[in-house]
PDB file of N, CA and C in Angstrom:
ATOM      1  N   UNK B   1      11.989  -9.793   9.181  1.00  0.00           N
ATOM      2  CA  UNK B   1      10.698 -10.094   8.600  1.00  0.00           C
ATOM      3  C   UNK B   1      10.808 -11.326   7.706  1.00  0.00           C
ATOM      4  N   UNK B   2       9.808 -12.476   7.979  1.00  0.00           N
ATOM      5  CA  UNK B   2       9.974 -13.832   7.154  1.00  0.00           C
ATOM      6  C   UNK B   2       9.149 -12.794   5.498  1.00  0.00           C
ATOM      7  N   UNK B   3       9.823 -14.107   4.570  1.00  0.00           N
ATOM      8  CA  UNK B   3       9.436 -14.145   3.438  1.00  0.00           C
ATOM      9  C   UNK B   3       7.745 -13.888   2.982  1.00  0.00           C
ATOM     10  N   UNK B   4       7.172 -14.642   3.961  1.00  0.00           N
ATOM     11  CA  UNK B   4       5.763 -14.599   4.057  1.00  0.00           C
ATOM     12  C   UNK B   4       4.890 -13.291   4.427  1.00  0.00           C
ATOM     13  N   UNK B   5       5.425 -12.858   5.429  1.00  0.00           N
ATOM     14  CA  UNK B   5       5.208 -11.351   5.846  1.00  0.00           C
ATOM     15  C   UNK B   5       5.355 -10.409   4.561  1.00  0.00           C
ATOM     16  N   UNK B   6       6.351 -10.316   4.145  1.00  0.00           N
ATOM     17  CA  UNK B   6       6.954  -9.253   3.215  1.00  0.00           C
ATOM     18  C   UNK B   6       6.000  -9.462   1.909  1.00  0.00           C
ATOM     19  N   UNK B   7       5.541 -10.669   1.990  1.00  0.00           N
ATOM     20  CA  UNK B   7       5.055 -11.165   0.699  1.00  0.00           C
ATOM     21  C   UNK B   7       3.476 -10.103   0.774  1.00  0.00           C
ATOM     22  N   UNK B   8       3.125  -9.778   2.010  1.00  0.00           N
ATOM     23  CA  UNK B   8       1.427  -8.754   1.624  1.00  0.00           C
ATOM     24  C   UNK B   8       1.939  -7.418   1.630  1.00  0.00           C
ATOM     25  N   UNK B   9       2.850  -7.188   1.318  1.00  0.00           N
ATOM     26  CA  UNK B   9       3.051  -5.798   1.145  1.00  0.00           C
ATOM     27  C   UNK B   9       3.408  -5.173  -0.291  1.00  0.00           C
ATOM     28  N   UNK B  10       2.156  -4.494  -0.568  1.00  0.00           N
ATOM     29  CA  UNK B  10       2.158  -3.518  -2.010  1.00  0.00           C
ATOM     30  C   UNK B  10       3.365  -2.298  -2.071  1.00  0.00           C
ATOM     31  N   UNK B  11       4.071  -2.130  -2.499  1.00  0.00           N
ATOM     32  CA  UNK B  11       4.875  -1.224  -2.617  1.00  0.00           C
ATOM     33  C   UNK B  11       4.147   0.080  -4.073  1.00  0.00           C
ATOM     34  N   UNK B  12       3.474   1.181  -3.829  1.00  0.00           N
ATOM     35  CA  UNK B  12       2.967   2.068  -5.007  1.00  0.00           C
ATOM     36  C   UNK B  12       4.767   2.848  -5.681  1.00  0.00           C
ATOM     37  N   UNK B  13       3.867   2.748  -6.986  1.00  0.00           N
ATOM     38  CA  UNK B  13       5.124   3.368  -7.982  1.00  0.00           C
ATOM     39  C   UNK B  13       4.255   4.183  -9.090  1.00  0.00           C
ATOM     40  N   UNK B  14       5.134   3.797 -10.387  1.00  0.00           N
ATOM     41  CA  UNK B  14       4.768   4.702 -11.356  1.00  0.00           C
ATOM     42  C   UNK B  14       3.739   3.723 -12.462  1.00  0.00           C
ATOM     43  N   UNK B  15       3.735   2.044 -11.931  1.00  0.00           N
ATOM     44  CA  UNK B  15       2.721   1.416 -12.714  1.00  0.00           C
ATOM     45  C   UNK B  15       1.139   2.050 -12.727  1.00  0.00           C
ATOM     46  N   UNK B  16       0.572   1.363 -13.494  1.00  0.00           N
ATOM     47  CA  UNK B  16      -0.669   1.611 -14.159  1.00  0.00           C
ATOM     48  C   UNK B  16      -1.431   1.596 -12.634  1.00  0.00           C
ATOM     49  N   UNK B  17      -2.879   2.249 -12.446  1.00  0.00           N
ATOM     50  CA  UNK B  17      -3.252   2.694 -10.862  1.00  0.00           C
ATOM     51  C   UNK B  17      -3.837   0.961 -11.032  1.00  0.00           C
ATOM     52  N   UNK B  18      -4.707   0.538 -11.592  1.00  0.00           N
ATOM     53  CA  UNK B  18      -5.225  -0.862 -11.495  1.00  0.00           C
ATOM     54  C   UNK B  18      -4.562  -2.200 -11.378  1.00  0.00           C
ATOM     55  N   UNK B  19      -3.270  -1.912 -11.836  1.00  0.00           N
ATOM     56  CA  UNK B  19      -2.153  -3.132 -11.096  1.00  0.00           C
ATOM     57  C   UNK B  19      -1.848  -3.044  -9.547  1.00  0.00           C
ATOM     58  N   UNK B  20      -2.374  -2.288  -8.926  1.00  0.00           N
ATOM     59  CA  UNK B  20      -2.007  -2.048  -7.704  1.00  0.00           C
ATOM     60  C   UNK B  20      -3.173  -2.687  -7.073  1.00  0.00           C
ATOM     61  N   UNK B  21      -4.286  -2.404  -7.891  1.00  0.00           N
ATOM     62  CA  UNK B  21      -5.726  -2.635  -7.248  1.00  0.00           C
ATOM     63  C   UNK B  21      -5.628  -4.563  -7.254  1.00  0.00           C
ATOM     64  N   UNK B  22      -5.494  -4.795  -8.528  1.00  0.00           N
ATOM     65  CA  UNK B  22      -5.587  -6.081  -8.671  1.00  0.00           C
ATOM     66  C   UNK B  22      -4.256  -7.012  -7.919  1.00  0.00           C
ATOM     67  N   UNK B  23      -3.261  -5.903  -7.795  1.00  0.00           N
ATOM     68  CA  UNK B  23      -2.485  -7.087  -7.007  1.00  0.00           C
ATOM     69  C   UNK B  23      -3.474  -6.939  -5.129  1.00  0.00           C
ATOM     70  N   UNK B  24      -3.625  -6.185  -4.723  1.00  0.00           N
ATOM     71  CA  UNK B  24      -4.136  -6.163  -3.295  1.00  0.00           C
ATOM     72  C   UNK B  24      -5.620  -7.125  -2.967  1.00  0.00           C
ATOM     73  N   UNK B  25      -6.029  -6.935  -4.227  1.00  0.00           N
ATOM     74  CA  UNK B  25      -7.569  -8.115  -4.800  1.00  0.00           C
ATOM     75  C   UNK B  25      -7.203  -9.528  -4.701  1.00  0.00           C
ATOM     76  N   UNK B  26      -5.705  -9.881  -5.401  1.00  0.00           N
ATOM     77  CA  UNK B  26      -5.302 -11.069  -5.584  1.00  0.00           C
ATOM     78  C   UNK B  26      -4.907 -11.578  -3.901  1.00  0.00           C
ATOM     79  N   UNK B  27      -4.397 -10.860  -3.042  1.00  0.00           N
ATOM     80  CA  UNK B  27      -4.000 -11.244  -2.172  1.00  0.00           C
ATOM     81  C   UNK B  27      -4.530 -11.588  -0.985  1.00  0.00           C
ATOM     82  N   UNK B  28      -6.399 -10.601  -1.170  1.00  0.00           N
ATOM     83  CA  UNK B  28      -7.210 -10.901  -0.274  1.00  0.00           C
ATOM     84  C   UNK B  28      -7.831 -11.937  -0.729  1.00  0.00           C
ATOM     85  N   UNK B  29      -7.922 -12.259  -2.040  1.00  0.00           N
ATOM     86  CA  UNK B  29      -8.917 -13.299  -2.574  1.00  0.00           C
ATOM     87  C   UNK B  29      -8.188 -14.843  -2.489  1.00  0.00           C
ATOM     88  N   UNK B  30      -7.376 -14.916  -3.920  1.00  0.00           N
ATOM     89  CA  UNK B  30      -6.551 -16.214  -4.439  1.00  0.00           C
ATOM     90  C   UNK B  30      -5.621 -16.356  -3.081  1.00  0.00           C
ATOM     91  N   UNK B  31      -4.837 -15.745  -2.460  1.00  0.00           N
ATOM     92  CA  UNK B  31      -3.778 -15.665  -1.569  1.00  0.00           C
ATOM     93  C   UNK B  31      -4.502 -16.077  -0.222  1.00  0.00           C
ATOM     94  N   UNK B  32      -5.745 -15.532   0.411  1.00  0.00           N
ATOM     95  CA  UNK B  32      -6.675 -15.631   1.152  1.00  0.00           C
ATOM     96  C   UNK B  32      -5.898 -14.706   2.376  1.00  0.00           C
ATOM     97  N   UNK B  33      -4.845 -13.932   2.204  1.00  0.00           N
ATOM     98  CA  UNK B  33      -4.440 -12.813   3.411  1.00  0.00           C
ATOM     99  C   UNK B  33      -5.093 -12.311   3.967  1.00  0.00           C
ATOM    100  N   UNK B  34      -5.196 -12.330   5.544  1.00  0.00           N
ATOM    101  CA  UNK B  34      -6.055 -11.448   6.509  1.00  0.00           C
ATOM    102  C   UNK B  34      -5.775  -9.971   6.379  1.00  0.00           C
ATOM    103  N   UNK B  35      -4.578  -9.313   6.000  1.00  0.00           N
ATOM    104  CA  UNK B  35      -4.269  -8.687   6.132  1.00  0.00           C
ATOM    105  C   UNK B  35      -2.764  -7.952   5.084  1.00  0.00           C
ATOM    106  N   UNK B  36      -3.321  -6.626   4.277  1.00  0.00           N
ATOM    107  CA  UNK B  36      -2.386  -6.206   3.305  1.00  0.00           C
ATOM    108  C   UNK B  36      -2.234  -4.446   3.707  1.00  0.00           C
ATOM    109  N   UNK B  37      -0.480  -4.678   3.070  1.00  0.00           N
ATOM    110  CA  UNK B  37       0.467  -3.532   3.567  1.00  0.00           C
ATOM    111  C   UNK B  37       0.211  -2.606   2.270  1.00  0.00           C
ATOM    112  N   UNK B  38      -0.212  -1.182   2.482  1.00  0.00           N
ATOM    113  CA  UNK B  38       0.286  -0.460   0.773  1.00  0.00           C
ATOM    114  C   UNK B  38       1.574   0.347   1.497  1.00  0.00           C
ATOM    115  N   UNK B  39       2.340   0.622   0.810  1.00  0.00           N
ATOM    116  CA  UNK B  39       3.618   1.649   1.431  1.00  0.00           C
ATOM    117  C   UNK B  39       3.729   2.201  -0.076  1.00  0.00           C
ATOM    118  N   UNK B  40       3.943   3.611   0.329  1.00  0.00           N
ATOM    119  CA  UNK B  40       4.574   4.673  -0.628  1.00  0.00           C
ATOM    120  C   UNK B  40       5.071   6.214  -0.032  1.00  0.00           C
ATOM    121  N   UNK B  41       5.975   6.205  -0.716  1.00  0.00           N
ATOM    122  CA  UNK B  41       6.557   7.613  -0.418  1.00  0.00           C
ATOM    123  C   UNK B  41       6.497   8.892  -1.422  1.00  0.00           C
ATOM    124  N   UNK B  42       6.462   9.767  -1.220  1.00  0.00           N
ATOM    125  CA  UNK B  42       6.491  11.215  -1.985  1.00  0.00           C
ATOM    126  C   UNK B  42       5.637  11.341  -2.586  1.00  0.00           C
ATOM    127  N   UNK B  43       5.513  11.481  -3.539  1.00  0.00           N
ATOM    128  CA  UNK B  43       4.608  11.495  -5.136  1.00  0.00           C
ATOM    129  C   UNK B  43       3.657  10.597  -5.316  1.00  0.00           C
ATOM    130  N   UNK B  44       3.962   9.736  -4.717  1.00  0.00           N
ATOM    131  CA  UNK B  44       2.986   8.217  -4.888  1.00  0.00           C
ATOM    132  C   UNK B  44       1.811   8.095  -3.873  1.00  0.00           C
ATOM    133  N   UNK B  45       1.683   9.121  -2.669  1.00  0.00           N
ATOM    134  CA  UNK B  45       1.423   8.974  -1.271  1.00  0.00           C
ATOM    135  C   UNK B  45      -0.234   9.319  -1.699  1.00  0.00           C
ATOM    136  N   UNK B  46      -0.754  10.095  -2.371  1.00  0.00           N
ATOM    137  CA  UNK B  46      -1.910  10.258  -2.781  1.00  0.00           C
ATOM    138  C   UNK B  46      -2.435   9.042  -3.654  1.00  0.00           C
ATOM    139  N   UNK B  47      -1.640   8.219  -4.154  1.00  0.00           N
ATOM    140  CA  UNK B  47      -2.346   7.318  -5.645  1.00  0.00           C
ATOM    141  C   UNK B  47      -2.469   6.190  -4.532  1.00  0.00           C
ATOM    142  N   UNK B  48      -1.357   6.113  -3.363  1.00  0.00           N
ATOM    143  CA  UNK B  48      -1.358   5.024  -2.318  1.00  0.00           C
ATOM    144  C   UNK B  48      -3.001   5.113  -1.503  1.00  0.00           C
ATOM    145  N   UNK B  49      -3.494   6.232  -1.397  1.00  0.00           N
ATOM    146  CA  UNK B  49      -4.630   6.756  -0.516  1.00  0.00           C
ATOM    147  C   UNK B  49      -5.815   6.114  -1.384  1.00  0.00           C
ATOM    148  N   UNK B  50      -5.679   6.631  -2.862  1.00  0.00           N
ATOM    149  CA  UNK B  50      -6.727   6.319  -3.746  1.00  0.00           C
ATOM    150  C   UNK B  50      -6.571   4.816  -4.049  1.00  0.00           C
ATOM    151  N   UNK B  51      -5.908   3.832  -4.134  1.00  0.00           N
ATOM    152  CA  UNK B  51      -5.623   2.856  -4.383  1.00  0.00           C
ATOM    153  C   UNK B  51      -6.388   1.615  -3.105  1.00  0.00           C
ATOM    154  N   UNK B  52      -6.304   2.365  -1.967  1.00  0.00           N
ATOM    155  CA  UNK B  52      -6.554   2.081  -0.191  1.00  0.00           C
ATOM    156  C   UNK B  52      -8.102   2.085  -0.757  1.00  0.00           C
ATOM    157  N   UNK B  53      -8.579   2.915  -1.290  1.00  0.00           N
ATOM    158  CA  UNK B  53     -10.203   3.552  -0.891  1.00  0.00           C
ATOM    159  C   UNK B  53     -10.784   2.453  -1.924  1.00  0.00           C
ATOM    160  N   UNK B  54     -10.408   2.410  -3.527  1.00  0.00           N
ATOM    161  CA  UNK B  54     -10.889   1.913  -4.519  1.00  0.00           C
ATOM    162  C   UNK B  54     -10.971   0.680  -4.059  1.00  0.00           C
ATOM    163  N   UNK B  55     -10.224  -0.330  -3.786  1.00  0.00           N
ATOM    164  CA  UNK B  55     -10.245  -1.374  -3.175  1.00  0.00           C
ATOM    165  C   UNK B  55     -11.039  -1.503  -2.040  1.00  0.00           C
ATOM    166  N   UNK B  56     -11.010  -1.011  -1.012  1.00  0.00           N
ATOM    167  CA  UNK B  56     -12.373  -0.916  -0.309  1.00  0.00           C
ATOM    168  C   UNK B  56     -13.930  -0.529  -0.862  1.00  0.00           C
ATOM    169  N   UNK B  57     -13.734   0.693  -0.886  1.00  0.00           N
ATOM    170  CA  UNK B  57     -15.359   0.977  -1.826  1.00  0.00           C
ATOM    171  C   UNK B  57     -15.796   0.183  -2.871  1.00  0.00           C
ATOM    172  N   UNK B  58     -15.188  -0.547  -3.775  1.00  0.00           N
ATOM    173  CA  UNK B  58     -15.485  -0.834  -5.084  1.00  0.00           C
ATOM    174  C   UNK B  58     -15.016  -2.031  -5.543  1.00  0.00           C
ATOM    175  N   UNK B  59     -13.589  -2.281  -5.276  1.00  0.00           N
ATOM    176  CA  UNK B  59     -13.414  -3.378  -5.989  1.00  0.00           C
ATOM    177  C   UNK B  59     -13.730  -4.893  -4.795  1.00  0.00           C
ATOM    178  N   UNK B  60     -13.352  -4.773  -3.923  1.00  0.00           N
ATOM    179  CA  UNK B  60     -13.768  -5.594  -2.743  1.00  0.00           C
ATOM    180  C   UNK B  60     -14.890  -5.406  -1.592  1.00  0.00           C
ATOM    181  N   UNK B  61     -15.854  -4.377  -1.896  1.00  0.00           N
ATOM    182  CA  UNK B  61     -16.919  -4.103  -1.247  1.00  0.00           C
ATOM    183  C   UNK B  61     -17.541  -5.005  -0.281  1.00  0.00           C
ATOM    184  N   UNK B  62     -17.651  -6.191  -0.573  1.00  0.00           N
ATOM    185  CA  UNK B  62     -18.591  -7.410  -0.363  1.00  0.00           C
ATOM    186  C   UNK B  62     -17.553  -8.026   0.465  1.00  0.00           C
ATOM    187  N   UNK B  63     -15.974  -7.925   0.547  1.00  0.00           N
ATOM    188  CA  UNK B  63     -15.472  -8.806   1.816  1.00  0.00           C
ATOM    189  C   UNK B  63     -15.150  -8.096   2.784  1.00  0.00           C
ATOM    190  N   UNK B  64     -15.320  -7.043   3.251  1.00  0.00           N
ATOM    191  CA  UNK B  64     -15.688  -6.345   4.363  1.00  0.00           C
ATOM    192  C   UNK B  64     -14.154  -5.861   4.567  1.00  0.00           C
ATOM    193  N   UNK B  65     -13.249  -5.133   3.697  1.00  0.00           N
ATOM    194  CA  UNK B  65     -11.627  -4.692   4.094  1.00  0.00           C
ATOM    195  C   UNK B  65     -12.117  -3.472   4.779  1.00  0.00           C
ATOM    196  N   UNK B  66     -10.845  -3.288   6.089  1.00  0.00           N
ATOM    197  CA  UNK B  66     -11.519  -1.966   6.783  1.00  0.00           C
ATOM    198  C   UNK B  66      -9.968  -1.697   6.602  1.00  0.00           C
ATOM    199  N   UNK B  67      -9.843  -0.563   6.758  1.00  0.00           N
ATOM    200  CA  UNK B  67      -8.376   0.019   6.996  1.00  0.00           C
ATOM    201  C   UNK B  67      -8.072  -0.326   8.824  1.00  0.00           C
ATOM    202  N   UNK B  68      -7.120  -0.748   9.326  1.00  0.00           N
ATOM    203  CA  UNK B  68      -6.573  -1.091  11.026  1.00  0.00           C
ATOM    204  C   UNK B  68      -5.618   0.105  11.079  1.00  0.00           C
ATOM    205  N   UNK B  69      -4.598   0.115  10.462  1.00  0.00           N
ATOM    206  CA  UNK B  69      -4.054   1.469  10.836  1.00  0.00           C
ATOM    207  C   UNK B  69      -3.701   2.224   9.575  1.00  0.00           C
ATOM    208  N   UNK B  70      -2.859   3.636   9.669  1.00  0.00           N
ATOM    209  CA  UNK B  70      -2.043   4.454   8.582  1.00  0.00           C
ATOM    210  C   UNK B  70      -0.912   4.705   9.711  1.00  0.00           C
ATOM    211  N   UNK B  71       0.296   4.941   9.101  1.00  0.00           N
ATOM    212  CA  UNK B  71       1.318   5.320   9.606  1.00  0.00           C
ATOM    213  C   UNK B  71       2.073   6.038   8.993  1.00  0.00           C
ATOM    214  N   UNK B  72       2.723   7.086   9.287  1.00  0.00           N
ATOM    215  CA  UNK B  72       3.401   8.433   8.416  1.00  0.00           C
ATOM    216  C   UNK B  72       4.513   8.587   9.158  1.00  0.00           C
ATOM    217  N   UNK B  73       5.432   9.138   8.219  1.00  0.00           N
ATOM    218  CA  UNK B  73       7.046   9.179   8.769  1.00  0.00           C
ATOM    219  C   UNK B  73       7.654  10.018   7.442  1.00  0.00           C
ATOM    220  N   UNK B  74       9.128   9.975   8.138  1.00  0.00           N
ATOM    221  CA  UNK B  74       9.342  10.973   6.515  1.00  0.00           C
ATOM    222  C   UNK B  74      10.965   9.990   6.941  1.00  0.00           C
ATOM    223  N   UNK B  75      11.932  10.578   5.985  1.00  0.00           N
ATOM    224  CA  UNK B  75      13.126   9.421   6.077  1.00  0.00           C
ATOM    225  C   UNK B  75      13.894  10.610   4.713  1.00  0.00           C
ATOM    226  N   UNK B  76      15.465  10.832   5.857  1.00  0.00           N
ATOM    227  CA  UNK B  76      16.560  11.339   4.713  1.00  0.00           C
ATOM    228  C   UNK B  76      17.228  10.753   3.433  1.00  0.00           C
ATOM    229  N   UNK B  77      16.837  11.434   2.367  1.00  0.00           N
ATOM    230  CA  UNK B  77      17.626  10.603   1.437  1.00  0.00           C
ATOM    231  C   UNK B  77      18.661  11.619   0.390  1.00  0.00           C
ATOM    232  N   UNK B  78      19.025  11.619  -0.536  1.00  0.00           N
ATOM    233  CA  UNK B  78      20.022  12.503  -1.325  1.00  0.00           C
ATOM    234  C   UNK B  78      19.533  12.332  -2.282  1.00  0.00           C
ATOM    235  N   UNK B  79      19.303  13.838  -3.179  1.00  0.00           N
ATOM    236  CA  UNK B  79      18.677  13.675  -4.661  1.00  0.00           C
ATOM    237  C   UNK B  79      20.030  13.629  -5.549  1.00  0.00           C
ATOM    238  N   UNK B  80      19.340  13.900  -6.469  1.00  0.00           N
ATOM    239  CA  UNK B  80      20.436  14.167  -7.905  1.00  0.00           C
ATOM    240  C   UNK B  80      21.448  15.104  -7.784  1.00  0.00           C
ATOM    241  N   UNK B  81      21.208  15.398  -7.387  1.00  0.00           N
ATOM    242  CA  UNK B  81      22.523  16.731  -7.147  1.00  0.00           C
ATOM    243  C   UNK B  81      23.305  16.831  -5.752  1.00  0.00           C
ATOM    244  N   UNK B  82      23.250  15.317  -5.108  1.00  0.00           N
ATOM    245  CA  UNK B  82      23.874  15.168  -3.519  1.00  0.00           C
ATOM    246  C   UNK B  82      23.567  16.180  -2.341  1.00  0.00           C
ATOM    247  N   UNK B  83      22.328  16.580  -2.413  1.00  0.00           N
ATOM    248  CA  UNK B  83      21.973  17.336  -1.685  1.00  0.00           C
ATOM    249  C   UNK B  83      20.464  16.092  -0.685  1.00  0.00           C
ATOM    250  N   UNK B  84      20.684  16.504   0.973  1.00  0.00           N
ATOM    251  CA  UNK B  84      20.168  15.802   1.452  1.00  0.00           C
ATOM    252  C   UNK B  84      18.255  16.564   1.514  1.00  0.00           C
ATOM    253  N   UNK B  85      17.527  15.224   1.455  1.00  0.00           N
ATOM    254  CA  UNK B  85      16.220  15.857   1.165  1.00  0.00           C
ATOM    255  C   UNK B  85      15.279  14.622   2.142  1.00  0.00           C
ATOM    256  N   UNK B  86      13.971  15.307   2.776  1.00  0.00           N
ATOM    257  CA  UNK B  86      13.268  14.528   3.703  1.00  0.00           C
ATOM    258  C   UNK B  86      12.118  14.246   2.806  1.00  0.00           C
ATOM    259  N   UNK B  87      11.943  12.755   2.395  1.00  0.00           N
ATOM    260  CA  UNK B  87      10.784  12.017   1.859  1.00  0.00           C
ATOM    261  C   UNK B  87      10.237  11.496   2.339  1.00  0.00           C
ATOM    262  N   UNK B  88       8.706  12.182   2.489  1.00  0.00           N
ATOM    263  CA  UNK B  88       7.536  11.438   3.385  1.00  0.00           C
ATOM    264  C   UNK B  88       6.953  10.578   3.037  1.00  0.00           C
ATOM    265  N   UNK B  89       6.381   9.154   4.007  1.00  0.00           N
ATOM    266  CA  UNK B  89       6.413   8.047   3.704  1.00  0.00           C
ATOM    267  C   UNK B  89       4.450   8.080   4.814  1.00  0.00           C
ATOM    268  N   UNK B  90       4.239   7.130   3.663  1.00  0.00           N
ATOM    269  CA  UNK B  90       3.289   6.327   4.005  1.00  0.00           C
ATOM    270  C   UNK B  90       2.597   4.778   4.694  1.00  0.00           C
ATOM    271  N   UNK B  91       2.106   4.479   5.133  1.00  0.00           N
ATOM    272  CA  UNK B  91       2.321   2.548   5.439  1.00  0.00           C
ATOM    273  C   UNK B  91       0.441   2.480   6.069  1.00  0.00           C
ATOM    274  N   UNK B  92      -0.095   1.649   5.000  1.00  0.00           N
ATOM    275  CA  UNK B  92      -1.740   2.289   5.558  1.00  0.00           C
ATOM    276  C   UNK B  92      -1.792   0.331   5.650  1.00  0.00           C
ATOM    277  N   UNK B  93      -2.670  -0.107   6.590  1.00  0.00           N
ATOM    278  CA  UNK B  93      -2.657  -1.537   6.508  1.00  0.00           C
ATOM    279  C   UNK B  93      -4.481  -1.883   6.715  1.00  0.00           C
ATOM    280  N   UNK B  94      -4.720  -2.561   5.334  1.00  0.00           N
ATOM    281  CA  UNK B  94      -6.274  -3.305   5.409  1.00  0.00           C
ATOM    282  C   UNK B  94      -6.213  -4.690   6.120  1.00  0.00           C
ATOM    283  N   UNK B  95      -7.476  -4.533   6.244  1.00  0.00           N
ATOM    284  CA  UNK B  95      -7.669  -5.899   7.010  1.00  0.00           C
ATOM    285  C   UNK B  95      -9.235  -6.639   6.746  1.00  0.00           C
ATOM    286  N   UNK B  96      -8.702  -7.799   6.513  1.00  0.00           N
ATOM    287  CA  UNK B  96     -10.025  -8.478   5.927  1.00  0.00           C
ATOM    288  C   UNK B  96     -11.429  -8.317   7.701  1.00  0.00           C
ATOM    289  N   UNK B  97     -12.365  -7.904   7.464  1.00  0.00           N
ATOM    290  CA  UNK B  97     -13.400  -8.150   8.770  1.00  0.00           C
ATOM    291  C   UNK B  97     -14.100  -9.129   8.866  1.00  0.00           C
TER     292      UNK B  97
END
């Protein structure tokens, strides 16, 4: 994946829910991207959903973002205590219309 590619993809965490909004705003707007990645796994997979919608419904209403796909997967990883555990993953992709 070039630099450029990687560059529309939101990764959700434990920041504030409106840094997420405003970075995906910045990228359809200032950036002028046809097209932005949210990805999150576990815990985050719901704020990733709400983050998808707010930005559509509300904060970008007027440039027509539709969701093109969602994609779900889960992926082995090892917690704290070296025990192996399956974390489900998200990958939802907007697209300017």
């Amino acid at each position: 994946m070039t630099d450029e590619k990687q560059d529309n993809i939101v990764f959700i965490g434990t920041k504030p829910f409106m840094n997420y909004v405003t970075s995906i705003a910045i990228q359809f707007t200032t950036k002028e991207r046809s097209e932005v990645i949210i990805k999150a796994r576990g815990k985050s997979i719901n704020r990733a959903v709400d983050v998808a919608e707010v930005v559509r419904k509300r904060f970008l209403k007027d440039k027509n973002i539709d969701i093109k796909e969602v994609k779900i997967d889960s992926e082995e990883l090892e917690n704290k205590e070296g025990k192996k555990i399956n974390v489900s993953i998200i990958e939802i992709t907007l697209v300017k219309k």
